[in-house]
XYZ file of C-alpha atoms in Angstrom:
757
model
C -26.526 -13.632 45.986
C -23.227 -12.980 44.253
C -20.037 -13.005 46.306
C -16.855 -11.216 45.359
C -13.213 -11.406 46.397
C -11.858 -8.068 45.147
C -12.965 -4.845 43.567
C -11.165 -3.469 40.509
C -8.736 -0.562 40.492
C -10.276 0.708 37.256
C -13.776 2.190 37.738
C -16.422 0.263 35.877
C -14.361 -2.907 35.477
C -15.981 -6.168 36.626
C -15.564 -7.305 40.218
C -13.758 -10.585 40.815
C -16.173 -13.416 41.764
C -15.109 -15.063 45.023
C -15.464 -18.637 43.802
C -13.279 -17.885 40.777
C -10.597 -16.369 43.005
C -10.600 -19.415 45.292
C -10.270 -21.737 42.311
C -7.421 -19.682 40.804
C -5.495 -19.643 44.069
C -6.143 -23.349 44.645
C -4.876 -24.275 41.182
C -1.732 -22.148 41.519
C -0.982 -23.381 45.023
C -1.495 -27.004 43.986
C 0.978 -26.554 41.138
C 3.524 -24.934 43.436
C 3.239 -27.672 46.069
C 3.427 -30.539 43.582
C 7.191 -29.999 43.282
C 7.880 -29.880 47.029
C 8.394 -33.637 47.152
C 9.970 -34.873 43.895
C 8.892 -38.481 44.365
C 5.236 -37.735 45.034
C 2.606 -35.112 44.303
C 0.712 -35.626 47.556
C 1.560 -32.121 48.842
C -0.482 -30.611 46.018
C -3.721 -31.681 47.714
C -2.703 -29.809 50.877
C -2.076 -26.613 48.946
C -5.286 -27.007 46.977
C -7.228 -27.238 50.243
C -5.523 -24.063 51.469
C -6.411 -22.202 48.299
C -10.065 -23.159 48.623
C -10.249 -22.350 52.348
C -8.215 -19.162 52.669
C -10.922 -16.594 51.832
C -13.943 -18.496 53.148
C -14.702 -15.563 55.447
C -15.481 -13.387 52.428
C -18.830 -15.158 52.126
C -19.951 -12.975 55.046
C -22.386 -10.129 54.348
C -20.144 -7.851 56.393
C -17.219 -8.421 54.047
C -19.325 -7.895 50.947
C -20.515 -4.626 52.449
C -16.880 -3.696 53.102
C -16.119 -4.166 49.410
C -18.981 -1.832 48.482
C -18.406 1.085 50.858
C -14.787 0.527 52.009
C -15.705 1.086 55.644
C -14.932 -1.121 58.610
C -12.752 -4.138 59.115
C -13.626 -7.810 58.802
C -11.543 -10.786 59.942
C -12.032 -13.144 57.014
C -9.001 -15.377 57.715
C -10.103 -17.063 60.932
C -13.254 -18.438 59.264
C -11.236 -20.615 56.901
C -9.114 -21.847 59.814
C -12.288 -22.953 61.624
C -13.499 -24.783 58.524
C -10.083 -26.475 58.155
C -10.352 -27.928 61.654
C -13.972 -28.944 61.129
C -13.170 -30.681 57.851
C -9.819 -32.323 58.692
C -10.043 -32.819 62.444
C -9.411 -30.535 65.397
C -7.030 -33.097 66.898
C -5.137 -33.976 63.749
C -1.968 -32.419 62.394
C -3.694 -31.857 59.055
C -6.423 -29.662 60.470
C -4.031 -27.547 62.515
C -1.372 -27.097 59.838
C -4.033 -25.847 57.432
C -5.485 -23.609 60.129
C -2.119 -21.921 60.814
C -1.637 -21.108 57.130
C -5.181 -19.897 56.472
C -5.337 -17.790 59.629
C -1.973 -16.229 58.830
C -2.195 -15.616 55.087
C -2.404 -11.842 55.672
C -1.127 -11.188 59.205
C 1.477 -13.941 59.305
C 1.723 -17.377 60.870
C 0.374 -17.197 64.440
C 1.482 -19.028 67.540
C -0.728 -21.994 68.292
C -1.034 -21.486 72.029
C -0.818 -18.505 74.342
C -3.324 -16.126 75.822
C -2.777 -13.165 73.488
C -5.417 -12.114 70.989
C -3.098 -13.075 68.131
C -2.734 -16.729 69.139
C -4.598 -19.188 66.972
C -6.432 -20.873 69.839
C -7.768 -17.523 71.099
C -8.836 -16.466 67.611
C -10.637 -19.761 67.080
C -12.353 -19.525 70.447
C -13.626 -16.028 69.706
C -14.749 -16.806 66.150
C -18.472 -16.386 65.543
C -19.454 -17.662 62.119
C -22.995 -17.037 60.832
C -24.794 -20.144 59.628
C -25.278 -18.517 56.237
C -21.504 -18.213 55.729
C -20.964 -21.869 56.505
C -23.842 -22.921 54.261
C -22.807 -20.750 51.325
C -19.153 -21.802 51.489
C -19.956 -25.498 51.805
C -22.417 -25.317 48.916
C -20.090 -23.459 46.539
C -16.687 -24.811 47.555
C -17.108 -27.702 49.983
C -17.439 -30.454 47.348
C -14.103 -29.365 45.805
C -12.071 -29.911 48.995
C -9.841 -33.031 49.086
C -11.370 -35.822 51.109
C -8.182 -36.691 53.015
C -4.777 -35.124 53.560
C -2.203 -37.711 54.620
C 0.890 -36.470 56.458
C 4.024 -38.533 55.749
C 6.231 -39.680 58.637
C 8.467 -36.633 59.014
C 11.600 -37.028 61.103
C 10.400 -34.831 63.992
C 8.173 -31.849 64.805
C 10.801 -29.476 63.347
C 10.250 -31.124 59.956
C 6.481 -30.807 60.395
C 6.858 -27.093 61.184
C 9.012 -26.662 58.067
C 6.304 -28.352 55.988
C 3.763 -25.932 57.468
C 5.897 -23.011 56.290
C 6.334 -24.562 52.859
C 2.614 -24.956 52.222
C 2.078 -21.499 53.737
C 4.533 -20.237 51.110
C 2.558 -21.975 48.360
C -0.651 -20.330 49.568
C 0.694 -16.797 50.070
C 2.529 -16.706 46.744
C -0.446 -18.164 44.877
C -2.807 -15.669 46.529
C -0.534 -12.714 45.755
C -0.016 -13.729 42.132
C -3.689 -14.501 41.501
C -4.737 -11.182 43.026
C -2.094 -9.350 40.999
C -3.281 -11.048 37.828
C -6.789 -9.680 38.412
C -6.051 -6.233 39.838
C -2.778 -5.334 38.103
C -2.306 -7.327 34.884
C 0.382 -4.920 33.629
C 2.596 -5.774 36.588
C 1.783 -9.464 36.258
C 2.975 -9.332 32.635
C 6.424 -8.191 33.803
C 7.071 -11.458 35.621
C 9.151 -14.241 34.119
C 11.063 -14.112 30.869
C 14.434 -15.031 32.375
C 16.844 -17.328 30.520
C 16.587 -21.000 31.426
C 19.216 -23.153 33.119
C 20.486 -24.852 29.905
C 21.158 -21.411 28.412
C 23.010 -20.282 31.532
C 25.053 -23.478 31.737
C 26.105 -23.110 28.103
C 27.081 -19.457 28.681
C 29.177 -20.393 31.706
C 30.959 -23.176 29.813
C 31.833 -20.714 27.050
C 33.063 -18.116 29.544
C 35.246 -20.623 31.401
C 36.689 -21.942 28.151
C 37.637 -18.405 27.177
C 39.279 -17.793 30.538
C 41.278 -21.010 30.286
C 42.473 -20.169 26.770
C 43.789 -16.787 27.898
C 45.334 -17.895 31.196
C 49.031 -18.472 31.751
C 50.370 -21.842 32.882
C 51.046 -20.883 36.501
C 50.598 -23.304 39.383
C 47.589 -21.300 40.559
C 45.805 -21.641 37.214
C 46.650 -25.334 37.033
C 44.948 -25.824 40.405
C 41.923 -23.818 39.238
C 41.541 -26.096 36.225
C 41.697 -29.168 38.476
C 39.083 -27.759 40.856
C 36.749 -26.969 37.965
C 37.121 -30.454 36.478
C 36.368 -32.116 39.811
C 33.275 -29.928 40.250
C 32.005 -30.922 36.822
C 32.622 -34.601 37.557
C 30.831 -34.352 40.908
C 27.782 -32.831 39.219
C 26.838 -36.307 37.987
C 26.524 -37.669 41.547
C 23.045 -37.995 43.088
C 21.609 -34.959 44.892
C 22.444 -34.458 48.537
C 25.121 -32.794 50.645
C 28.517 -31.816 49.214
C 31.547 -29.837 50.339
C 34.109 -27.914 48.324
C 37.192 -27.066 50.388
C 39.747 -25.181 48.296
C 42.352 -22.636 49.448
C 41.512 -19.010 48.720
C 42.258 -18.114 45.110
C 41.542 -21.624 43.870
C 38.556 -20.578 41.750
C 35.774 -21.722 44.100
C 33.217 -19.129 42.978
C 32.869 -20.068 39.303
C 33.686 -23.737 39.918
C 30.902 -24.020 42.494
C 28.523 -22.254 40.087
C 29.527 -24.712 37.379
C 28.794 -27.627 39.718
C 25.421 -26.115 40.615
C 24.269 -25.579 37.029
C 25.527 -28.905 35.683
C 24.088 -30.767 38.690
C 20.718 -29.049 38.266
C 20.585 -30.043 34.587
C 21.597 -33.649 35.303
C 18.959 -34.153 37.978
C 16.077 -31.907 36.948
C 16.544 -29.325 39.696
C 14.922 -25.957 39.126
C 17.287 -23.170 40.154
C 20.502 -22.176 41.890
C 20.552 -20.194 45.130
C 23.926 -18.744 46.102
C 24.047 -17.813 49.801
C 26.785 -15.387 50.861
C 27.671 -14.052 54.334
C 28.615 -10.423 53.644
C 27.206 -7.645 51.479
C 30.725 -6.768 50.353
C 31.041 -10.248 48.843
C 27.546 -10.473 47.387
C 28.043 -7.364 45.266
C 31.231 -8.755 43.730
C 29.863 -12.263 43.225
C 26.680 -11.069 41.515
C 28.773 -8.783 39.321
C 30.967 -11.707 38.233
C 27.916 -13.844 37.493
C 25.996 -11.136 35.662
C 28.695 -9.486 33.564
C 31.180 -12.313 33.059
C 29.572 -15.743 33.330
C 26.190 -14.643 31.931
C 27.132 -11.570 29.898
C 24.383 -10.590 27.464
C 21.690 -12.584 29.297
C 19.484 -10.051 31.122
C 17.530 -11.357 34.060
C 19.858 -14.306 34.670
C 20.798 -13.235 38.192
C 18.583 -11.956 40.971
C 20.341 -10.091 43.767
C 18.252 -10.042 46.914
C 19.660 -8.069 49.818
C 19.140 -4.766 51.579
C 21.663 -2.776 49.526
C 20.606 -3.931 46.076
C 20.459 -1.637 43.061
C 19.693 -2.932 39.551
C 22.450 -3.442 36.963
C 23.956 -0.137 35.922
C 22.078 1.735 38.627
C 18.597 3.247 38.593
C 17.871 5.354 35.551
C 15.072 6.160 33.151
C 14.168 3.302 30.870
C 14.978 -0.347 31.087
C 18.588 -1.281 31.839
C 19.617 -4.271 29.733
C 15.955 -5.202 29.338
C 15.551 -5.692 33.086
C 14.231 -2.617 34.868
C 14.014 -2.239 38.621
C 10.384 -3.352 38.662
C 11.311 -6.764 37.279
C 14.016 -7.175 39.907
C 11.624 -6.190 42.670
C 9.019 -8.655 41.444
C 11.507 -11.501 41.207
C 12.789 -10.767 44.723
C 9.293 -11.273 46.134
C 9.345 -15.003 45.435
C 12.828 -15.803 44.053
C 11.382 -16.706 40.675
C 14.769 -16.547 38.975
C 17.179 -19.174 37.604
C 20.049 -17.905 39.802
C 19.499 -16.002 43.037
C 22.367 -14.445 44.981
C 21.361 -13.587 48.527
C 22.703 -13.188 52.047
C 22.791 -15.784 54.793
C 20.603 -13.460 56.874
C 17.933 -13.317 54.155
C 18.063 -17.067 53.481
C 18.004 -18.496 57.004
C 15.781 -15.899 58.651
C 13.150 -16.421 55.945
C 12.849 -20.077 56.940
C 12.086 -19.064 60.527
C 9.889 -16.102 59.602
C 6.145 -15.699 59.998
C 5.265 -12.816 57.687
C 3.858 -13.711 54.247
C 6.281 -11.303 52.563
C 9.256 -13.228 53.977
C 7.768 -16.688 53.368
C 6.484 -16.349 49.782
C 9.825 -17.409 48.312
C 10.307 -20.573 50.387
C 8.428 -22.826 47.976
C 10.919 -21.867 45.238
C 13.826 -23.154 47.305
C 12.518 -26.721 46.931
C 14.295 -28.567 44.129
C 17.233 -26.128 44.097
C 20.989 -26.314 44.345
C 21.956 -24.244 47.391
C 25.574 -23.082 47.452
C 26.560 -21.905 50.914
C 29.622 -19.749 50.303
C 32.138 -19.322 53.154
C 30.306 -21.905 55.238
C 32.700 -21.392 58.139
C 31.006 -18.043 58.804
C 27.714 -19.602 59.910
C 27.236 -18.033 63.360
C 27.823 -20.514 66.170
C 24.903 -19.233 68.296
C 22.478 -20.379 65.558
C 24.439 -23.260 64.047
C 22.050 -26.038 65.106
C 18.844 -24.654 63.497
C 20.792 -23.687 60.364
C 22.284 -27.154 59.882
C 19.035 -28.946 60.746
C 17.293 -26.789 58.130
C 19.875 -27.592 55.446
C 19.599 -31.302 56.204
C 15.790 -31.169 55.983
C 15.914 -29.326 52.644
C 18.172 -32.029 51.226
C 16.220 -34.906 52.780
C 12.624 -33.798 52.229
C 12.598 -31.153 49.481
C 14.895 -32.426 46.758
C 17.631 -29.862 47.361
C 21.365 -30.280 46.925
C 23.496 -28.300 49.380
C 27.120 -27.408 48.628
C 29.277 -26.062 51.476
C 31.972 -24.003 49.775
C 34.883 -22.711 51.843
C 38.634 -22.245 52.020
C 38.654 -23.389 55.652
C 36.236 -26.309 55.888
C 34.647 -26.305 59.355
C 33.831 -29.510 61.188
C 30.127 -29.742 60.312
C 29.734 -33.497 59.864
C 28.209 -35.769 62.479
C 31.554 -37.438 63.110
C 32.911 -34.137 64.421
C 32.823 -32.700 67.969
C 29.384 -31.164 67.444
C 26.454 -32.998 69.120
C 24.669 -32.669 65.766
C 25.748 -32.101 62.189
C 25.213 -32.954 58.554
C 25.261 -36.635 57.692
C 26.736 -37.941 54.466
C 28.648 -34.874 53.231
C 30.542 -35.827 50.053
C 33.761 -33.862 49.476
C 34.294 -32.775 45.883
C 38.027 -32.452 46.516
C 39.336 -35.706 48.048
C 40.052 -35.331 51.741
C 43.459 -36.970 51.505
C 44.385 -34.497 48.781
C 43.942 -31.433 50.994
C 47.572 -31.219 52.170
C 48.851 -31.585 48.594
C 46.387 -28.966 47.354
C 47.478 -26.627 50.133
C 51.140 -27.063 49.266
C 50.439 -26.392 45.589
C 48.517 -23.209 46.491
C 51.046 -22.038 49.085
C 51.770 -18.442 48.095
C 52.312 -16.743 51.466
C 54.359 -17.055 54.626
C 52.638 -16.269 57.926
C 54.637 -14.640 60.715
C 53.789 -13.257 64.136
C 55.039 -9.762 64.970
C 53.991 -9.619 68.630
C 52.251 -6.502 69.947
C 52.002 -3.529 67.594
C 50.352 -0.259 68.602
C 48.905 2.115 66.018
C 52.153 4.059 65.776
C 54.032 0.883 64.842
C 51.322 -0.140 62.372
C 51.388 3.263 60.734
C 55.165 3.014 60.477
C 54.962 -0.338 58.701
C 52.344 0.913 56.269
C 54.197 4.165 55.586
C 57.483 2.386 54.886
C 58.649 3.000 51.320
C 59.431 -0.712 51.145
C 55.713 -1.508 51.495
C 54.010 0.630 48.833
C 51.123 -1.845 48.511
C 49.752 -3.315 51.728
C 46.454 -4.284 53.365
C 45.813 -3.970 57.108
C 42.744 -5.790 58.472
C 41.329 -4.725 61.860
C 38.298 -5.844 63.835
C 36.220 -2.685 64.321
C 35.172 0.364 62.364
C 36.628 2.651 65.019
C 40.090 1.106 64.906
C 40.176 1.178 61.107
C 39.037 4.815 61.053
C 41.641 5.898 63.624
C 44.524 4.227 61.790
C 43.369 5.717 58.495
C 43.292 9.191 60.066
C 46.813 8.714 61.388
C 48.139 7.717 57.967
C 46.294 10.584 56.303
C 47.755 13.090 58.765
C 51.217 11.766 57.907
C 50.437 12.319 54.227
C 51.224 8.702 53.323
C 50.676 8.004 49.613
C 47.788 5.847 48.407
C 45.870 5.506 51.681
C 42.340 4.083 51.387
C 39.722 2.816 53.815
C 37.066 0.092 53.696
C 34.427 -0.686 56.308
C 30.714 -1.228 56.726
C 30.462 2.417 57.805
C 30.532 3.117 54.057
C 27.424 2.529 51.977
C 27.502 -0.080 49.204
C 27.856 2.511 46.441
C 30.835 4.057 48.249
C 32.499 0.684 48.906
C 32.127 -0.337 45.271
C 33.795 2.867 44.098
C 36.682 2.451 46.549
C 37.197 -1.208 45.604
C 37.373 -0.222 41.936
C 39.973 2.444 42.770
C 42.008 -0.042 44.832
C 42.059 -2.553 41.984
C 43.136 0.165 39.565
C 45.987 1.183 41.882
C 47.130 -2.417 42.293
C 47.062 -3.106 38.552
C 48.981 0.099 37.810
C 51.489 -0.679 40.603
C 50.750 2.643 42.275
C 51.086 3.068 46.070
C 48.017 1.521 47.725
C 47.770 1.210 51.502
C 44.337 -0.052 52.529
C 42.992 -0.084 56.097
C 39.913 -2.292 56.348
C 37.648 -4.153 58.701
C 37.146 -7.883 58.213
C 34.549 -7.309 55.479
C 37.474 -7.523 53.022
C 38.342 -11.052 54.080
C 35.869 -13.320 52.364
C 35.544 -13.302 48.605
C 36.757 -9.761 47.856
C 39.110 -10.145 44.926
C 42.207 -8.144 45.893
C 45.892 -9.072 45.595
C 48.524 -7.473 47.884
C 52.169 -8.461 48.480
C 51.808 -7.667 52.212
C 48.833 -8.255 54.517
C 48.755 -7.221 58.181
C 46.076 -8.896 60.310
C 45.139 -8.150 63.912
C 45.115 -11.362 65.959
C 41.879 -13.188 65.195
C 40.425 -16.618 64.627
C 42.570 -18.827 62.430
C 39.776 -18.920 59.859
C 39.845 -15.107 59.620
C 43.637 -15.112 59.319
C 43.376 -17.635 56.484
C 40.801 -15.444 54.740
C 42.991 -12.346 55.092
C 45.893 -14.373 53.720
C 43.751 -14.987 50.652
C 44.202 -11.314 49.751
C 48.007 -11.791 49.678
C 49.788 -12.941 46.505
C 46.371 -14.200 45.392
C 47.409 -14.773 41.783
C 50.864 -16.142 42.653
C 52.632 -13.442 40.625
C 55.357 -12.559 43.133
C 58.838 -13.972 42.577
C 58.757 -15.363 46.108
C 55.904 -15.689 48.598
C 53.755 -12.931 50.039
C 53.975 -11.839 53.677
C 51.095 -12.197 56.129
C 51.963 -10.514 59.420
C 49.735 -11.311 62.411
C 50.006 -8.903 65.326
C 48.503 -8.365 68.762
C 46.759 -5.070 69.455
C 45.958 -3.110 72.570
C 42.566 -2.132 71.195
C 39.663 -3.794 72.986
C 36.232 -4.687 71.652
C 33.051 -6.125 73.060
C 32.713 -8.781 70.353
C 32.625 -12.026 72.335
C 32.646 -14.407 69.381
C 35.659 -12.712 67.769
C 37.489 -12.725 71.078
C 36.794 -16.424 71.654
C 38.130 -17.291 68.195
C 41.190 -15.096 68.791
C 41.984 -16.762 72.122
C 41.737 -20.266 70.615
C 44.159 -19.231 67.869
C 46.687 -17.880 70.397
C 46.489 -21.093 72.404
C 46.844 -23.275 69.303
C 49.732 -21.348 67.751
C 51.656 -21.190 71.020
C 52.534 -24.827 70.387
C 53.490 -24.677 66.715
C 55.405 -22.344 64.359
C 53.375 -19.624 62.668
C 54.449 -20.686 59.193
C 52.206 -23.747 59.735
C 49.138 -21.629 60.573
C 47.361 -22.229 57.268
C 47.950 -25.952 56.999
C 44.817 -28.117 56.869
C 45.659 -29.967 60.091
C 46.026 -26.658 61.971
C 42.672 -25.400 60.669
C 41.010 -28.709 61.521
C 42.343 -28.540 65.072
C 41.185 -24.936 65.330
C 37.588 -25.780 64.414
C 37.525 -28.755 66.770
C 38.647 -26.515 69.628
C 36.249 -23.750 68.628
C 33.233 -26.042 68.745
C 34.537 -27.696 71.892
C 34.837 -24.297 73.583
C 31.231 -23.537 72.700
C 30.122 -26.854 74.168
C 31.788 -26.019 77.483
C 29.821 -22.786 77.614
C 26.655 -24.814 78.238
C 27.804 -25.582 81.788
C 27.707 -21.867 82.684
C 24.280 -20.783 81.488
C 22.474 -24.087 80.937
C 21.357 -23.203 77.403
C 22.286 -24.619 74.030
C 25.271 -22.556 72.758
C 24.324 -23.483 69.182
C 20.655 -22.447 69.491
C 20.608 -19.342 71.658
C 17.249 -18.175 70.245
C 15.805 -21.647 70.992
C 14.440 -21.771 67.445
C 15.227 -25.449 66.913
C 14.391 -26.426 70.490
C 10.935 -24.864 70.516
C 9.946 -26.318 67.142
C 11.551 -29.759 67.498
C 10.069 -30.438 70.926
C 6.522 -29.301 70.201
C 4.357 -32.126 71.457
C 1.014 -31.090 69.988
C 0.078 -29.733 66.551
C -1.867 -26.874 68.155
C 1.212 -25.565 70.003
C 3.733 -24.537 67.309
C 5.253 -21.140 68.315
C 5.701 -19.791 64.784
C 5.449 -16.097 65.623
C 7.519 -16.307 68.804
C 10.364 -18.059 66.971
C 10.223 -15.525 64.150
C 10.484 -12.656 66.625
C 13.569 -14.134 68.322
C 15.555 -15.651 65.458
C 18.077 -13.127 64.149
C 21.252 -14.413 62.572
C 23.062 -11.236 63.612
C 22.706 -10.795 67.356
C 22.939 -7.009 67.408
C 19.849 -5.952 65.530
C 20.797 -3.446 62.869
C 18.845 -0.645 61.236
C 19.589 0.933 57.869
C 20.262 4.667 57.648
C 20.094 6.381 54.252
C 23.368 8.222 53.653
C 22.982 10.111 50.346
C 26.613 11.047 49.827
C 26.399 11.728 46.064
C 24.560 14.628 44.460
C 22.171 12.265 42.681
C 21.357 10.430 45.916
C 20.746 13.766 47.660
C 18.163 14.651 45.000
C 16.467 11.290 45.534
C 16.437 11.884 49.293
C 14.759 15.280 48.828
C 12.138 13.663 46.602
C 11.661 10.878 49.155
C 10.614 13.401 51.802
C 7.810 14.732 49.600
C 6.691 11.560 47.832
C 3.292 9.993 48.443
C 4.634 6.709 47.025
C 8.124 6.465 48.532
C 8.776 2.812 47.699
C 10.481 3.290 44.295
C 12.631 6.136 45.633
C 13.603 4.099 48.690
C 14.735 1.277 46.400
C 16.901 3.741 44.499
C 18.551 4.657 47.801
C 19.210 1.094 48.988
C 22.838 1.209 47.891
C 23.219 4.417 49.912
C 22.442 2.889 53.301
C 24.676 2.096 56.271
C 23.589 -0.242 59.066
C 24.046 0.722 62.703
C 23.042 -1.044 65.954
C 19.423 -0.334 66.856
C 20.512 0.628 70.355
C 22.443 3.548 68.865
C 19.536 4.905 66.844
C 17.726 6.781 69.627
C 20.852 8.745 70.558
C 21.597 9.662 66.948
C 18.005 10.816 66.481
C 18.076 12.807 69.737
C 21.231 14.532 68.515
C 19.508 15.393 65.237
C 21.998 13.320 63.227
C 19.332 10.908 61.960
C 15.623 11.555 61.399
C 12.686 9.325 60.534
C 10.806 10.317 57.376
C 7.891 8.924 55.409
C 4.229 8.743 56.347
C 4.934 6.113 59.001
C 8.496 7.157 59.782
C 9.735 3.967 58.148
C 12.811 5.525 56.511
C 15.847 6.739 58.467
C 17.807 9.556 56.850
C 21.143 11.117 57.734
C 20.248 14.777 58.152
C 23.567 16.346 57.166
C 25.553 14.108 54.864
C 28.283 16.707 54.396
C 28.785 16.957 58.139
C 28.346 13.340 59.203
C 29.433 11.266 56.203
C 33.164 11.390 55.593
C 34.379 11.022 52.002
C 36.938 8.445 53.140
C 35.457 6.876 56.293
C 31.731 6.847 55.656
C 29.178 7.438 58.432
C 30.671 9.157 61.462
C 29.240 10.803 64.594
C 30.784 13.994 65.872
C 29.864 13.500 69.518
C 32.783 11.461 71.005
C 30.383 9.421 73.136
C 28.429 8.508 70.017
C 31.542 7.651 68.054
C 32.779 5.234 70.697
C 29.609 3.157 70.492
C 28.945 3.580 66.785
C 32.410 2.548 65.637
C 32.963 -0.389 68.010
C 31.268 -2.675 65.508
C 32.617 -4.627 62.569
């Protein structure tokens, strides 16, 4: 009998023989896994075994009948899991780690234990495998399976679970690519073709040389040159953990990219992954990389986040040789020399269970990971994030660079009960005070309590034609903007996450144009403007917040050092309340710290160091109230690191609970331009909505999931698509303000919707 894996899309084309598919997947997976451990190729045998086992259930007559008539459903994944345990031991880690991956290569990694039908133990117990399936598989494929699969002495069960996800990634990506190569060769041909790392490094060197030649000889530019030189020198050091602590405006973005590329070339690493906390920053950073550092090199940068649109927008044809299909394909497995992504996408993928989230993990091995604004790692998930970074550096040949203007205390000699060991600072620690003094361009002052009337008065003052006011919530920013607009103050603009990415980009461009032309420009913003957004104001007003946030806001003041004197950063107390516990805790620590020292010292390195020590210490004290780990509230690290048996890993349970942002958000399409409205109309009627939905990604606004039901009940948002998977703002003209973004007319709705960052 002949056995097949897939039927063709084109009528009359040959069916894919099952044995050939297993061999193709095994070969691909083995190649992917061979780079997981740079010093040894032993992991390749694991992945080869997975490739040979994963579709063993397709030897069943029932599955072959399914291919012929398309009727019914056959569980072909559990069969390979059973064979994995029979071949490599039902009490060994090898057998179980293979079984998790094979059983989950379509539905996702299962939990080992539990009584639900989806748990691996229940699936194995219910499995009924005909003797003919076992005989046919063992005859055709059995002799090709590796005889033994040694497991090296990983540090703890967390490291074993990470290895399970890595080989799962090798299998799922190999299976997807092999299947695509058979069923859709035209799509498969679109993959690859990006410039290599030597080409990108040479382009960046040329760009930086051009910038240096055209720069003036200010103190700020002198510091930027020093930072760049130290990054290039550090690139020669062995891979591992590094930190780059430079005051805002010191050129961290391109200097850290230079370190990453030069380090990768020196040590044979494969790619650069730039991890950024906010969407507002990622858009700017990718733009700098794509159109400045790597100008004329299409495909050099992959942006992977929820609001992504391809370079130049979606249009007919192929933009710069890289159409949206190529970007989509590269985002599936991060097969790109430089990937710019969000912290949510990066960290949640490593605790995910779905194949679509895990395919890319194998491409993280052997990479330089730049963690931009490292101080923004959320404290409730700090332990699993740091343990993951340490494991990637220790076991998977990665180099991790923590880049920040306010270096948090993340080493093991700090107040944390855990941390990263052996972090090497690129900028000498004893040089931090001198570097701060050289970059000192602002004076911080405290204005006491200011209500909105007083704030509006400061911003409307003719003596402050260009000023930035940073507030904590969308609602507060919207209310102050309305007040200024009603007073007909010149140059008023607004920025918040209530605006879609396309809207924010347009407003940021207008703000920069106003600043360059020295026109009146009064901007009211939430904290999304703080980290990495390249703006330069003579006056910045900041609602009382954590000292790290104040330092980031100060980075938008006199950024280029062009003022005759220093810029003003005015910190003020506000009567507005919010339910954001982490922001409030950081604010209270700042008030306590600065009560004992003058505000002009707020940005000094010793003040920031004390702030982070107290912040982490405050979180430690929280343990005594609820008994849980304040740095692992989802228990992601705890449940994986304390797993005593290989058959008990809770992969799916951890994936369900681990969310870097506590308030789960949903994306609402807000088509505020005429073109986007046409796309939205087409989306309603389309049988293949995926491409249209990608066009609308930059026209989405996230809201708390708890708010969605009320907005839908009010008819403000509706679910569209065959499965209701897309959320659409029903009346953009009525509920999307040209200045403020997404609003809700019902006052009860607005209170909840706008009390978020």
